[in-house]
Amino acid sequence: MSKIPHILIIYTGGTIGMMKDYKTNALKSFDFKHIYNSIPELNHLDCSLETISFKEPLDSSNVNPRHWEKIAKIIQDNYSKADGFVVLHGSDTMSYTASAISFMIENLDKPVIFTGSQLPIGDLRTDAKENMITAIEIAAVQKDGKPRIAEVCIYFEYKLYRANRTTKISAAQFRAFDSPNFPILAESGVELKFYDNSILVPSKSQNLIFRSIYNFNIILIKLFPGITEIVLRHQLQTPDLQGVILETYGSGNAPTDAWFLNLLQSTLEKGIPVIDITQCVAGSVVLGKYETSVELLNIGLIDGKDITTESAVTKLMYLLSVDEAKGKIKEYFEKSLRGEISEY
Ligand code: ASP
C-alpha cells in the first residue's frame, strides 16, 4: 500500500483563527486548537496532518520580514518529511509574504499553499472551511508519485493562484485575491481541475536552496498628480536607502519635469536601483511607448513590466540580500526567477 501524503500546516494567524475580544469587541487571533476543533472534517482527509503554530498568532498587518524568515525556516526544517505545506495567514499581507517565500526558496519541488479567510472559522457563513480543506487537498495531490503543484501558491475562494502574481482586491468579497496578469493554476468545482499550461515545472537537476531576506532598506513611492519636488527629494534622501520602487501611471509613464528626472537620475548615479512598475491593476510597463517614459528608459530605470507591487517589493529586497545579484539588479529584476514577471 502506498503511503498517504504528509502535510505540514503552518499557522501564523489571520482572520481564519480569530474571535471577538470581549473587552474591545475587535477581532483577535486565537490558537490553532480553536481552528482544529471547528473543522472535524480535517480528520477525514486522505493525508496525515501535522501543525506548527506561531506562539503568538498575528494579524498579518504585523507580519514583517522576520516572520517570512520564520516561515521559510519551518519549511526548511521539515522539508524532507512533509510532502506539502499549507500556510494559514491573514489575507491583508498574504501576497507579500507568499511572494517573499517564493523568492526565498529556489528550486522548490513541493507545494507551499497559502490560505486564510474573510470570515473567522466560528462564523456560520465562514469561508475558512472550504479554503483550508481544499488548500490541504491541493497540497496532497500527487501524480506519478510527485506533487501535482511544486510552487508557492495562494488558494482562495475556489481558485489556485501563483502567489507572486496575486494582489488582494477586496476586503468585503469572499474573492479576496486576483492574479490580473497571469491565469489561475487550478480551480475547485465538483472536481479539482489543474491547468498544466500555467503550472511551473520544477527543475530536476538543480539543488534546493533557502535564502534569507535581510536587506529591506527600500522605499515604495506612488506617484500622484501634484507630487512636489520637496516630497520626492525627502523620500529619495532616506538614510541608507538601497532601492526604490516607483509606481508610475499607465504603461510606466511619469512627469517629464526636469526636477523630477534630475532627482531620479541622481538616485541612480548613487547606485540605487529604481524600478518602474505600474499603478494599474492589470497590464504592463512599456518603457518608451509614450513620450512620458522615454527619459525614464534613457536614464536607466529598471523595467518592472507586469509585476505586482507585492512581488516587486519582495523581489527587490531579495535581490538586495543575495550576493549573486550584487551589481546585477537590473539583469535579475527584468527576468523571471519564479514566474513572477512576463519575459518579453
Ligand atoms: N486583518 C486580517 C489579517 O490580515 C485580515 C484577514 O485575515 O483576512 O490578518
PDB file of N, CA, C and O in Angstrom, residues 103-170:
ATOM      1  N   PHE A 103      10.467  33.721  -3.504  1.00  0.00           N
ATOM      2  CA  PHE A 103      11.853  34.074  -3.857  1.00  0.00           C
ATOM      3  C   PHE A 103      12.862  33.380  -2.946  1.00  0.00           C
ATOM      4  O   PHE A 103      13.941  32.992  -3.382  1.00  0.00           O
ATOM      5  N   MET A 104      12.502  33.232  -1.682  1.00  0.00           N
ATOM      6  CA  MET A 104      13.462  32.693  -0.710  1.00  0.00           C
ATOM      7  C   MET A 104      13.776  31.212  -0.932  1.00  0.00           C
ATOM      8  O   MET A 104      14.791  30.721  -0.458  1.00  0.00           O
ATOM      9  N   ILE A 105      12.880  30.494  -1.618  1.00  0.00           N
ATOM     10  CA  ILE A 105      13.140  29.066  -1.856  1.00  0.00           C
ATOM     11  C   ILE A 105      13.388  28.857  -3.351  1.00  0.00           C
ATOM     12  O   ILE A 105      12.486  29.009  -4.170  1.00  0.00           O
ATOM     13  N   GLU A 106      14.623  28.503  -3.666  1.00  0.00           N
ATOM     14  CA  GLU A 106      14.971  28.270  -5.069  1.00  0.00           C
ATOM     15  C   GLU A 106      14.904  26.777  -5.357  1.00  0.00           C
ATOM     16  O   GLU A 106      15.330  25.965  -4.548  1.00  0.00           O
ATOM     17  N   ASN A 107      14.365  26.414  -6.510  1.00  0.00           N
ATOM     18  CA  ASN A 107      14.215  25.018  -6.937  1.00  0.00           C
ATOM     19  C   ASN A 107      13.291  24.205  -6.021  1.00  0.00           C
ATOM     20  O   ASN A 107      13.549  23.039  -5.724  1.00  0.00           O
ATOM     21  N   LEU A 108      12.226  24.857  -5.616  1.00  0.00           N
ATOM     22  CA  LEU A 108      11.200  24.192  -4.809  1.00  0.00           C
ATOM     23  C   LEU A 108      10.603  23.044  -5.632  1.00  0.00           C
ATOM     24  O   LEU A 108      10.334  23.209  -6.821  1.00  0.00           O
ATOM     25  N   ASP A 109      10.402  21.886  -4.991  1.00  0.00           N
ATOM     26  CA  ASP A 109       9.725  20.826  -5.748  1.00  0.00           C
ATOM     27  C   ASP A 109       8.542  20.218  -4.968  1.00  0.00           C
ATOM     28  O   ASP A 109       8.138  19.093  -5.215  1.00  0.00           O
ATOM     29  N   LYS A 110       8.015  21.027  -4.036  1.00  0.00           N
ATOM     30  CA  LYS A 110       6.824  20.616  -3.283  1.00  0.00           C
ATOM     31  C   LYS A 110       5.860  21.807  -3.192  1.00  0.00           C
ATOM     32  O   LYS A 110       6.314  22.955  -3.313  1.00  0.00           O
ATOM     33  N   PRO A 111       4.587  21.541  -2.951  1.00  0.00           N
ATOM     34  CA  PRO A 111       3.650  22.669  -2.864  1.00  0.00           C
ATOM     35  C   PRO A 111       3.732  23.420  -1.536  1.00  0.00           C
ATOM     36  O   PRO A 111       3.870  22.809  -0.479  1.00  0.00           O
ATOM     37  N   VAL A 112       3.672  24.748  -1.636  1.00  0.00           N
ATOM     38  CA  VAL A 112       3.526  25.602  -0.444  1.00  0.00           C
ATOM     39  C   VAL A 112       2.279  26.440  -0.726  1.00  0.00           C
ATOM     40  O   VAL A 112       2.299  27.341  -1.560  1.00  0.00           O
ATOM     41  N   ILE A 113       1.166  26.095  -0.075  1.00  0.00           N
ATOM     42  CA  ILE A 113      -0.114  26.743  -0.395  1.00  0.00           C
ATOM     43  C   ILE A 113      -0.538  27.646   0.768  1.00  0.00           C
ATOM     44  O   ILE A 113      -0.779  27.169   1.881  1.00  0.00           O
ATOM     45  N   PHE A 114      -0.626  28.925   0.494  1.00  0.00           N
ATOM     46  CA  PHE A 114      -1.107  29.889   1.493  1.00  0.00           C
ATOM     47  C   PHE A 114      -2.621  29.977   1.393  1.00  0.00           C
ATOM     48  O   PHE A 114      -3.185  29.998   0.296  1.00  0.00           O
ATOM     49  N   THR A 115      -3.275  30.056   2.542  1.00  0.00           N
ATOM     50  CA  THR A 115      -4.706  30.348   2.535  1.00  0.00           C
ATOM     51  C   THR A 115      -5.095  31.030   3.844  1.00  0.00           C
ATOM     52  O   THR A 115      -4.288  31.171   4.761  1.00  0.00           O
ATOM     53  N   GLY A 116      -6.343  31.457   3.902  1.00  0.00           N
ATOM     54  CA  GLY A 116      -6.865  32.138   5.086  1.00  0.00           C
ATOM     55  C   GLY A 116      -8.352  32.288   4.864  1.00  0.00           C
ATOM     56  O   GLY A 116      -8.962  31.454   4.188  1.00  0.00           O
ATOM     57  N   SER A 117      -8.943  33.349   5.389  1.00  0.00           N
ATOM     58  CA  SER A 117     -10.377  33.523   5.151  1.00  0.00           C
ATOM     59  C   SER A 117     -10.785  34.960   5.407  1.00  0.00           C
ATOM     60  O   SER A 117     -10.048  35.726   6.035  1.00  0.00           O
ATOM     61  N   GLN A 118     -11.955  35.293   4.923  1.00  0.00           N
ATOM     62  CA  GLN A 118     -12.519  36.627   5.138  1.00  0.00           C
ATOM     63  C   GLN A 118     -13.369  36.665   6.397  1.00  0.00           C
ATOM     64  O   GLN A 118     -13.553  37.724   6.987  1.00  0.00           O
ATOM     65  N   LEU A 119     -13.946  35.502   6.757  1.00  0.00           N
ATOM     66  CA  LEU A 119     -14.735  35.418   7.993  1.00  0.00           C
ATOM     67  C   LEU A 119     -14.095  34.384   8.915  1.00  0.00           C
ATOM     68  O   LEU A 119     -13.606  33.347   8.442  1.00  0.00           O
ATOM     69  N   PRO A 120     -14.109  34.626  10.221  1.00  0.00           N
ATOM     70  CA  PRO A 120     -13.484  33.678  11.154  1.00  0.00           C
ATOM     71  C   PRO A 120     -14.135  32.288  11.077  1.00  0.00           C
ATOM     72  O   PRO A 120     -15.298  32.158  10.695  1.00  0.00           O
ATOM     73  N   ILE A 121     -13.368  31.308  11.477  1.00  0.00           N
ATOM     74  CA  ILE A 121     -13.811  29.916  11.412  1.00  0.00           C
ATOM     75  C   ILE A 121     -15.113  29.679  12.203  1.00  0.00           C
ATOM     76  O   ILE A 121     -15.924  28.842  11.838  1.00  0.00           O
ATOM     77  N   GLY A 122     -15.318  30.456  13.262  1.00  0.00           N
ATOM     78  CA  GLY A 122     -16.506  30.247  14.099  1.00  0.00           C
ATOM     79  C   GLY A 122     -17.759  30.881  13.520  1.00  0.00           C
ATOM     80  O   GLY A 122     -18.868  30.636  14.010  1.00  0.00           O
ATOM     81  N   ASP A 123     -17.639  31.670  12.470  1.00  0.00           N
ATOM     82  CA  ASP A 123     -18.802  32.344  11.893  1.00  0.00           C
ATOM     83  C   ASP A 123     -19.598  31.352  11.045  1.00  0.00           C
ATOM     84  O   ASP A 123     -19.034  30.573  10.280  1.00  0.00           O
ATOM     85  N   LEU A 124     -20.914  31.416  11.160  1.00  0.00           N
ATOM     86  CA  LEU A 124     -21.751  30.452  10.429  1.00  0.00           C
ATOM     87  C   LEU A 124     -21.513  30.488   8.925  1.00  0.00           C
ATOM     88  O   LEU A 124     -21.559  29.469   8.254  1.00  0.00           O
ATOM     89  N   ARG A 125     -21.288  31.685   8.390  1.00  0.00           N
ATOM     90  CA  ARG A 125     -21.111  31.811   6.939  1.00  0.00           C
ATOM     91  C   ARG A 125     -19.637  31.791   6.534  1.00  0.00           C
ATOM     92  O   ARG A 125     -19.269  32.244   5.464  1.00  0.00           O
ATOM     93  N   THR A 126     -18.806  31.238   7.366  1.00  0.00           N
ATOM     94  CA  THR A 126     -17.361  31.330   7.116  1.00  0.00           C
ATOM     95  C   THR A 126     -16.915  30.693   5.797  1.00  0.00           C
ATOM     96  O   THR A 126     -17.461  29.673   5.367  1.00  0.00           O
ATOM     97  N   ASP A 127     -15.902  31.306   5.202  1.00  0.00           N
ATOM     98  CA  ASP A 127     -15.244  30.742   4.007  1.00  0.00           C
ATOM     99  C   ASP A 127     -13.992  29.950   4.416  1.00  0.00           C
ATOM    100  O   ASP A 127     -13.288  29.419   3.565  1.00  0.00           O
ATOM    101  N   ALA A 128     -13.731  29.902   5.721  1.00  0.00           N
ATOM    102  CA  ALA A 128     -12.480  29.294   6.200  1.00  0.00           C
ATOM    103  C   ALA A 128     -12.415  27.792   5.914  1.00  0.00           C
ATOM    104  O   ALA A 128     -11.370  27.271   5.532  1.00  0.00           O
ATOM    105  N   LYS A 129     -13.548  27.109   6.111  1.00  0.00           N
ATOM    106  CA  LYS A 129     -13.549  25.644   5.965  1.00  0.00           C
ATOM    107  C   LYS A 129     -13.166  25.236   4.560  1.00  0.00           C
ATOM    108  O   LYS A 129     -12.285  24.413   4.348  1.00  0.00           O
ATOM    109  N   GLU A 130     -13.870  25.794   3.574  1.00  0.00           N
ATOM    110  CA  GLU A 130     -13.603  25.417   2.176  1.00  0.00           C
ATOM    111  C   GLU A 130     -12.170  25.763   1.819  1.00  0.00           C
ATOM    112  O   GLU A 130     -11.447  24.963   1.231  1.00  0.00           O
ATOM    113  N   ASN A 131     -11.752  26.975   2.173  1.00  0.00           N
ATOM    114  CA  ASN A 131     -10.386  27.391   1.810  1.00  0.00           C
ATOM    115  C   ASN A 131      -9.344  26.446   2.397  1.00  0.00           C
ATOM    116  O   ASN A 131      -8.422  26.009   1.708  1.00  0.00           O
ATOM    117  N   MET A 132      -9.516  26.117   3.668  1.00  0.00           N
ATOM    118  CA  MET A 132      -8.488  25.315   4.328  1.00  0.00           C
ATOM    119  C   MET A 132      -8.500  23.866   3.839  1.00  0.00           C
ATOM    120  O   MET A 132      -7.453  23.297   3.510  1.00  0.00           O
ATOM    121  N   ILE A 133      -9.701  23.282   3.751  1.00  0.00           N
ATOM    122  CA  ILE A 133      -9.779  21.874   3.339  1.00  0.00           C
ATOM    123  C   ILE A 133      -9.245  21.708   1.915  1.00  0.00           C
ATOM    124  O   ILE A 133      -8.445  20.816   1.633  1.00  0.00           O
ATOM    125  N   THR A 134      -9.657  22.613   1.016  1.00  0.00           N
ATOM    126  CA  THR A 134      -9.197  22.449  -0.378  1.00  0.00           C
ATOM    127  C   THR A 134      -7.706  22.754  -0.500  1.00  0.00           C
ATOM    128  O   THR A 134      -7.003  22.104  -1.280  1.00  0.00           O
ATOM    129  N   ALA A 135      -7.217  23.722   0.262  1.00  0.00           N
ATOM    130  CA  ALA A 135      -5.767  24.003   0.213  1.00  0.00           C
ATOM    131  C   ALA A 135      -4.984  22.749   0.621  1.00  0.00           C
ATOM    132  O   ALA A 135      -3.972  22.405  -0.004  1.00  0.00           O
ATOM    133  N   ILE A 136      -5.471  22.060   1.653  1.00  0.00           N
ATOM    134  CA  ILE A 136      -4.777  20.834   2.094  1.00  0.00           C
ATOM    135  C   ILE A 136      -4.881  19.758   1.006  1.00  0.00           C
ATOM    136  O   ILE A 136      -3.903  19.080   0.673  1.00  0.00           O
ATOM    137  N   GLU A 137      -6.081  19.629   0.422  1.00  0.00           N
ATOM    138  CA  GLU A 137      -6.249  18.617  -0.630  1.00  0.00           C
ATOM    139  C   GLU A 137      -5.304  18.885  -1.798  1.00  0.00           C
ATOM    140  O   GLU A 137      -4.682  17.971  -2.339  1.00  0.00           O
ATOM    141  N   ILE A 138      -5.195  20.162  -2.187  1.00  0.00           N
ATOM    142  CA  ILE A 138      -4.311  20.500  -3.316  1.00  0.00           C
ATOM    143  C   ILE A 138      -2.858  20.183  -2.950  1.00  0.00           C
ATOM    144  O   ILE A 138      -2.108  19.628  -3.753  1.00  0.00           O
ATOM    145  N   ALA A 139      -2.481  20.502  -1.720  1.00  0.00           N
ATOM    146  CA  ALA A 139      -1.096  20.224  -1.297  1.00  0.00           C
ATOM    147  C   ALA A 139      -0.815  18.726  -1.299  1.00  0.00           C
ATOM    148  O   ALA A 139       0.338  18.301  -1.435  1.00  0.00           O
ATOM    149  N   ALA A 140      -1.869  17.924  -1.165  1.00  0.00           N
ATOM    150  CA  ALA A 140      -1.672  16.472  -1.067  1.00  0.00           C
ATOM    151  C   ALA A 140      -1.786  15.760  -2.420  1.00  0.00           C
ATOM    152  O   ALA A 140      -1.468  14.574  -2.524  1.00  0.00           O
ATOM    153  N   VAL A 141      -2.246  16.464  -3.461  1.00  0.00           N
ATOM    154  CA  VAL A 141      -2.444  15.779  -4.752  1.00  0.00           C
ATOM    155  C   VAL A 141      -1.098  15.412  -5.367  1.00  0.00           C
ATOM    156  O   VAL A 141      -0.189  16.235  -5.455  1.00  0.00           O
ATOM    157  N   GLN A 142      -1.015  14.150  -5.785  1.00  0.00           N
ATOM    158  CA  GLN A 142       0.216  13.683  -6.424  1.00  0.00           C
ATOM    159  C   GLN A 142      -0.123  13.099  -7.795  1.00  0.00           C
ATOM    160  O   GLN A 142      -1.232  12.635  -8.029  1.00  0.00           O
ATOM    161  N   LYS A 143       0.869  13.119  -8.672  1.00  0.00           N
ATOM    162  CA  LYS A 143       0.710  12.484  -9.986  1.00  0.00           C
ATOM    163  C   LYS A 143       2.010  11.738 -10.266  1.00  0.00           C
ATOM    164  O   LYS A 143       3.091  12.340 -10.160  1.00  0.00           O
ATOM    165  N   ASP A 144       1.927  10.486 -10.589  1.00  0.00           N
ATOM    166  CA  ASP A 144       3.107   9.637 -10.793  1.00  0.00           C
ATOM    167  C   ASP A 144       4.084   9.745  -9.613  1.00  0.00           C
ATOM    168  O   ASP A 144       5.304   9.878  -9.795  1.00  0.00           O
ATOM    169  N   GLY A 145       3.545   9.775  -8.410  1.00  0.00           N
ATOM    170  CA  GLY A 145       4.375   9.800  -7.201  1.00  0.00           C
ATOM    171  C   GLY A 145       5.014  11.150  -6.907  1.00  0.00           C
ATOM    172  O   GLY A 145       5.840  11.280  -6.005  1.00  0.00           O
ATOM    173  N   LYS A 146       4.646  12.169  -7.690  1.00  0.00           N
ATOM    174  CA  LYS A 146       5.230  13.507  -7.460  1.00  0.00           C
ATOM    175  C   LYS A 146       4.118  14.511  -7.175  1.00  0.00           C
ATOM    176  O   LYS A 146       2.992  14.356  -7.673  1.00  0.00           O
ATOM    177  N   PRO A 147       4.413  15.564  -6.392  1.00  0.00           N
ATOM    178  CA  PRO A 147       3.366  16.559  -6.121  1.00  0.00           C
ATOM    179  C   PRO A 147       2.857  17.190  -7.425  1.00  0.00           C
ATOM    180  O   PRO A 147       3.639  17.452  -8.329  1.00  0.00           O
ATOM    181  N   ARG A 148       1.555  17.407  -7.483  1.00  0.00           N
ATOM    182  CA  ARG A 148       0.931  17.985  -8.691  1.00  0.00           C
ATOM    183  C   ARG A 148       1.345  19.447  -8.845  1.00  0.00           C
ATOM    184  O   ARG A 148       1.435  19.981  -9.932  1.00  0.00           O
ATOM    185  N   ILE A 149       1.556  20.106  -7.691  1.00  0.00           N
ATOM    186  CA  ILE A 149       1.960  21.512  -7.675  1.00  0.00           C
ATOM    187  C   ILE A 149       3.304  21.594  -6.952  1.00  0.00           C
ATOM    188  O   ILE A 149       3.477  20.976  -5.894  1.00  0.00           O
ATOM    189  N   ALA A 150       4.226  22.337  -7.529  1.00  0.00           N
ATOM    190  CA  ALA A 150       5.544  22.470  -6.884  1.00  0.00           C
ATOM    191  C   ALA A 150       5.962  23.938  -6.905  1.00  0.00           C
ATOM    192  O   ALA A 150       7.025  24.292  -7.399  1.00  0.00           O
ATOM    193  N   GLU A 151       5.085  24.774  -6.404  1.00  0.00           N
ATOM    194  CA  GLU A 151       5.428  26.199  -6.335  1.00  0.00           C
ATOM    195  C   GLU A 151       4.652  26.834  -5.180  1.00  0.00           C
ATOM    196  O   GLU A 151       3.807  26.180  -4.553  1.00  0.00           O
ATOM    197  N   VAL A 152       4.937  28.099  -4.919  1.00  0.00           N
ATOM    198  CA  VAL A 152       4.240  28.800  -3.837  1.00  0.00           C
ATOM    199  C   VAL A 152       2.958  29.408  -4.425  1.00  0.00           C
ATOM    200  O   VAL A 152       3.011  30.146  -5.412  1.00  0.00           O
ATOM    201  N   CYS A 153       1.826  29.070  -3.800  1.00  0.00           N
ATOM    202  CA  CYS A 153       0.517  29.477  -4.337  1.00  0.00           C
ATOM    203  C   CYS A 153      -0.332  30.108  -3.237  1.00  0.00           C
ATOM    204  O   CYS A 153      -0.044  29.972  -2.053  1.00  0.00           O
ATOM    205  N   ILE A 154      -1.397  30.759  -3.692  1.00  0.00           N
ATOM    206  CA  ILE A 154      -2.470  31.166  -2.774  1.00  0.00           C
ATOM    207  C   ILE A 154      -3.733  30.463  -3.244  1.00  0.00           C
ATOM    208  O   ILE A 154      -4.052  30.504  -4.442  1.00  0.00           O
ATOM    209  N   TYR A 155      -4.416  29.794  -2.311  1.00  0.00           N
ATOM    210  CA  TYR A 155      -5.725  29.223  -2.631  1.00  0.00           C
ATOM    211  C   TYR A 155      -6.789  30.026  -1.892  1.00  0.00           C
ATOM    212  O   TYR A 155      -6.721  30.195  -0.668  1.00  0.00           O
ATOM    213  N   PHE A 156      -7.745  30.533  -2.624  1.00  0.00           N
ATOM    214  CA  PHE A 156      -8.798  31.348  -2.008  1.00  0.00           C
ATOM    215  C   PHE A 156     -10.037  31.287  -2.886  1.00  0.00           C
ATOM    216  O   PHE A 156      -9.952  31.480  -4.106  1.00  0.00           O
ATOM    217  N   GLU A 157     -11.177  31.007  -2.259  1.00  0.00           N
ATOM    218  CA  GLU A 157     -12.472  31.073  -2.942  1.00  0.00           C
ATOM    219  C   GLU A 157     -12.444  30.328  -4.289  1.00  0.00           C
ATOM    220  O   GLU A 157     -12.683  30.891  -5.346  1.00  0.00           O
ATOM    221  N   TYR A 158     -12.134  29.037  -4.201  1.00  0.00           N
ATOM    222  CA  TYR A 158     -12.209  28.100  -5.324  1.00  0.00           C
ATOM    223  C   TYR A 158     -11.107  28.244  -6.377  1.00  0.00           C
ATOM    224  O   TYR A 158     -11.152  27.564  -7.391  1.00  0.00           O
ATOM    225  N   LYS A 159     -10.162  29.142  -6.153  1.00  0.00           N
ATOM    226  CA  LYS A 159      -9.122  29.324  -7.183  1.00  0.00           C
ATOM    227  C   LYS A 159      -7.715  29.210  -6.593  1.00  0.00           C
ATOM    228  O   LYS A 159      -7.454  29.687  -5.491  1.00  0.00           O
ATOM    229  N   LEU A 160      -6.842  28.591  -7.396  1.00  0.00           N
ATOM    230  CA  LEU A 160      -5.437  28.484  -7.000  1.00  0.00           C
ATOM    231  C   LEU A 160      -4.615  29.425  -7.893  1.00  0.00           C
ATOM    232  O   LEU A 160      -4.673  29.330  -9.118  1.00  0.00           O
ATOM    233  N   TYR A 161      -3.878  30.328  -7.233  1.00  0.00           N
ATOM    234  CA  TYR A 161      -3.095  31.327  -7.964  1.00  0.00           C
ATOM    235  C   TYR A 161      -1.608  31.131  -7.709  1.00  0.00           C
ATOM    236  O   TYR A 161      -1.223  30.697  -6.623  1.00  0.00           O
ATOM    237  N   ARG A 162      -0.777  31.523  -8.691  1.00  0.00           N
ATOM    238  CA  ARG A 162       0.658  31.646  -8.389  1.00  0.00           C
ATOM    239  C   ARG A 162       0.785  32.825  -7.433  1.00  0.00           C
ATOM    240  O   ARG A 162       0.390  33.959  -7.755  1.00  0.00           O
ATOM    241  N   ALA A 163       1.384  32.573  -6.262  1.00  0.00           N
ATOM    242  CA  ALA A 163       1.381  33.583  -5.195  1.00  0.00           C
ATOM    243  C   ALA A 163       1.985  34.909  -5.639  1.00  0.00           C
ATOM    244  O   ALA A 163       1.444  35.974  -5.356  1.00  0.00           O
ATOM    245  N   ASN A 164       3.122  34.833  -6.342  1.00  0.00           N
ATOM    246  CA  ASN A 164       3.805  36.094  -6.666  1.00  0.00           C
ATOM    247  C   ASN A 164       3.158  36.845  -7.838  1.00  0.00           C
ATOM    248  O   ASN A 164       3.710  37.819  -8.329  1.00  0.00           O
ATOM    249  N   ARG A 165       1.986  36.382  -8.249  1.00  0.00           N
ATOM    250  CA  ARG A 165       1.207  37.109  -9.263  1.00  0.00           C
ATOM    251  C   ARG A 165      -0.054  37.717  -8.656  1.00  0.00           C
ATOM    252  O   ARG A 165      -0.862  38.315  -9.362  1.00  0.00           O
ATOM    253  N   THR A 166      -0.232  37.531  -7.339  1.00  0.00           N
ATOM    254  CA  THR A 166      -1.517  37.929  -6.736  1.00  0.00           C
ATOM    255  C   THR A 166      -1.469  39.301  -6.086  1.00  0.00           C
ATOM    256  O   THR A 166      -0.414  39.819  -5.727  1.00  0.00           O
ATOM    257  N   THR A 167      -2.685  39.809  -5.886  1.00  0.00           N
ATOM    258  CA  THR A 167      -2.852  41.035  -5.138  1.00  0.00           C
ATOM    259  C   THR A 167      -4.201  40.943  -4.422  1.00  0.00           C
ATOM    260  O   THR A 167      -5.128  40.313  -4.938  1.00  0.00           O
ATOM    261  N   LYS A 168      -4.277  41.525  -3.227  1.00  0.00           N
ATOM    262  CA  LYS A 168      -5.567  41.499  -2.528  1.00  0.00           C
ATOM    263  C   LYS A 168      -6.465  42.563  -3.159  1.00  0.00           C
ATOM    264  O   LYS A 168      -6.077  43.724  -3.251  1.00  0.00           O
ATOM    265  N   ILE A 169      -7.643  42.158  -3.596  1.00  0.00           N
ATOM    266  CA  ILE A 169      -8.508  43.108  -4.307  1.00  0.00           C
ATOM    267  C   ILE A 169      -9.756  43.481  -3.524  1.00  0.00           C
ATOM    268  O   ILE A 169     -10.453  44.415  -3.892  1.00  0.00           O
ATOM    269  N   SER A 170     -10.084  42.719  -2.469  1.00  0.00           N
ATOM    270  CA  SER A 170     -11.321  43.050  -1.763  1.00  0.00           C
ATOM    271  C   SER A 170     -11.229  42.736  -0.272  1.00  0.00           C
ATOM    272  O   SER A 170     -10.734  41.681   0.127  1.00  0.00           O
TER     273      SER A 170
END
